[in-house]
């Protein structure tokens, strides 16, 4: 009770640093990258200033720059030159992500942990995350599973250190785990997009990855933003199926979910600070309405404070530079 207690005593000078509960380190950061097979020079994504589509030949240099900043990991999204109904350019040995992974691994070896996003939406002509029924336009769960398994194995063969299934198909973690094990990749971990919400914050990503849907939306498989208990169930199933790391996505509007999952399961938990979260900060900063660097730092720190162990963020390089 006041006046015995004065909270301000520990708020200034060096003691402020000493009582800080949360810290942000470069080791917390995962750098997301769009590798694009249809371009021959790097081009910026209009709705994500500072974020680029990178050609396969230049990806290793970009990864090197991230590694030099001390960033330990990156996650790759591929934009293929051809798309079809089944997304078959997702799993070929010479497809965009497979080539990018091997280029990065050749350049950096163990100095960069390469994670690959495993989903079909960038590879299907209709832009959906799975096989679609012609007549009903339904996204078919079970026929999609073997395609995801095949894609994950092809990424591992190319040298990926970890796979990150993001398609929100039921049972995907278990089929991917079995397929990896059967093909000699039992040491490759799975980072599951466990609580992935059907969010309007993914808008700029769909521009960047050319993965918008030409009909319908993703609400039949991604979660309802109104739900929180459901995230617990989703994550528990993924952990049972073999997920090594669980993810919450988006991050800032879902800090409560990050906190609940971390508290409930105590397993390594990632958060995805998505494209819309990035774009909003960039746009407001560009107008001079907020201080970009300070808002970036506060946002990422808040995600850690909520319970995330690692953060996928388009600010990775900027944040790493600031921490240096
Ligand atoms: C699916 C995928 C998406 C994102 C990451 N993986 C898009 C979607 O579900 O539509 C969005 C990430 C972001 O907005 O930054 N492959």
XYZ file of C-alpha atoms and ligand atoms in Angstrom, residues 34 48 77 117-122 129 166-167 193 196 201-206 211 218 222 249 272-276 314, ligand 1:
46
model
C 9.568 -15.242 -51.130
C 5.065 -4.675 -48.112
C 7.715 -19.534 -49.692
C 6.369 -23.661 -45.770
C 4.383 -26.725 -46.853
C 1.089 -25.759 -48.498
C -0.366 -25.992 -51.983
C -1.961 -22.535 -52.323
C 1.020 -20.976 -54.092
C -4.611 -24.991 -50.098
C 0.454 -24.325 -43.077
C -2.535 -25.743 -44.950
C 0.843 -23.858 -38.031
C -3.941 -20.559 -37.909
C -4.270 -9.759 -42.041
C -2.892 -12.097 -44.750
C -3.867 -9.726 -47.584
C -0.396 -8.427 -48.500
C 1.058 -11.967 -48.366
C -1.365 -13.096 -51.033
C -1.773 -17.000 -53.828
C -10.176 -20.224 -46.632
C -8.666 -21.951 -41.186
C -0.823 -16.996 -36.614
C 3.828 -15.447 -37.066
C 3.844 -11.653 -37.207
C 2.043 -11.654 -40.563
C 2.063 -9.466 -43.637
C -0.863 -7.232 -42.612
C 9.230 -9.490 -42.037
C -0.167 -20.390 -46.805
C 0.305 -19.234 -46.011
C -0.280 -17.974 -45.895
C 0.555 -17.219 -45.072
C 1.631 -18.020 -44.720
N 1.440 -19.286 -45.292
C -1.454 -17.383 -46.561
C -2.797 -17.891 -46.374
O -3.114 -18.712 -45.524
O -3.622 -17.413 -47.159
C 0.323 -15.782 -44.684
C 1.476 -15.099 -44.075
C 1.376 -13.619 -44.006
O 0.307 -13.008 -44.157
O 2.429 -13.027 -43.793
N 0.846 -20.938 -47.598
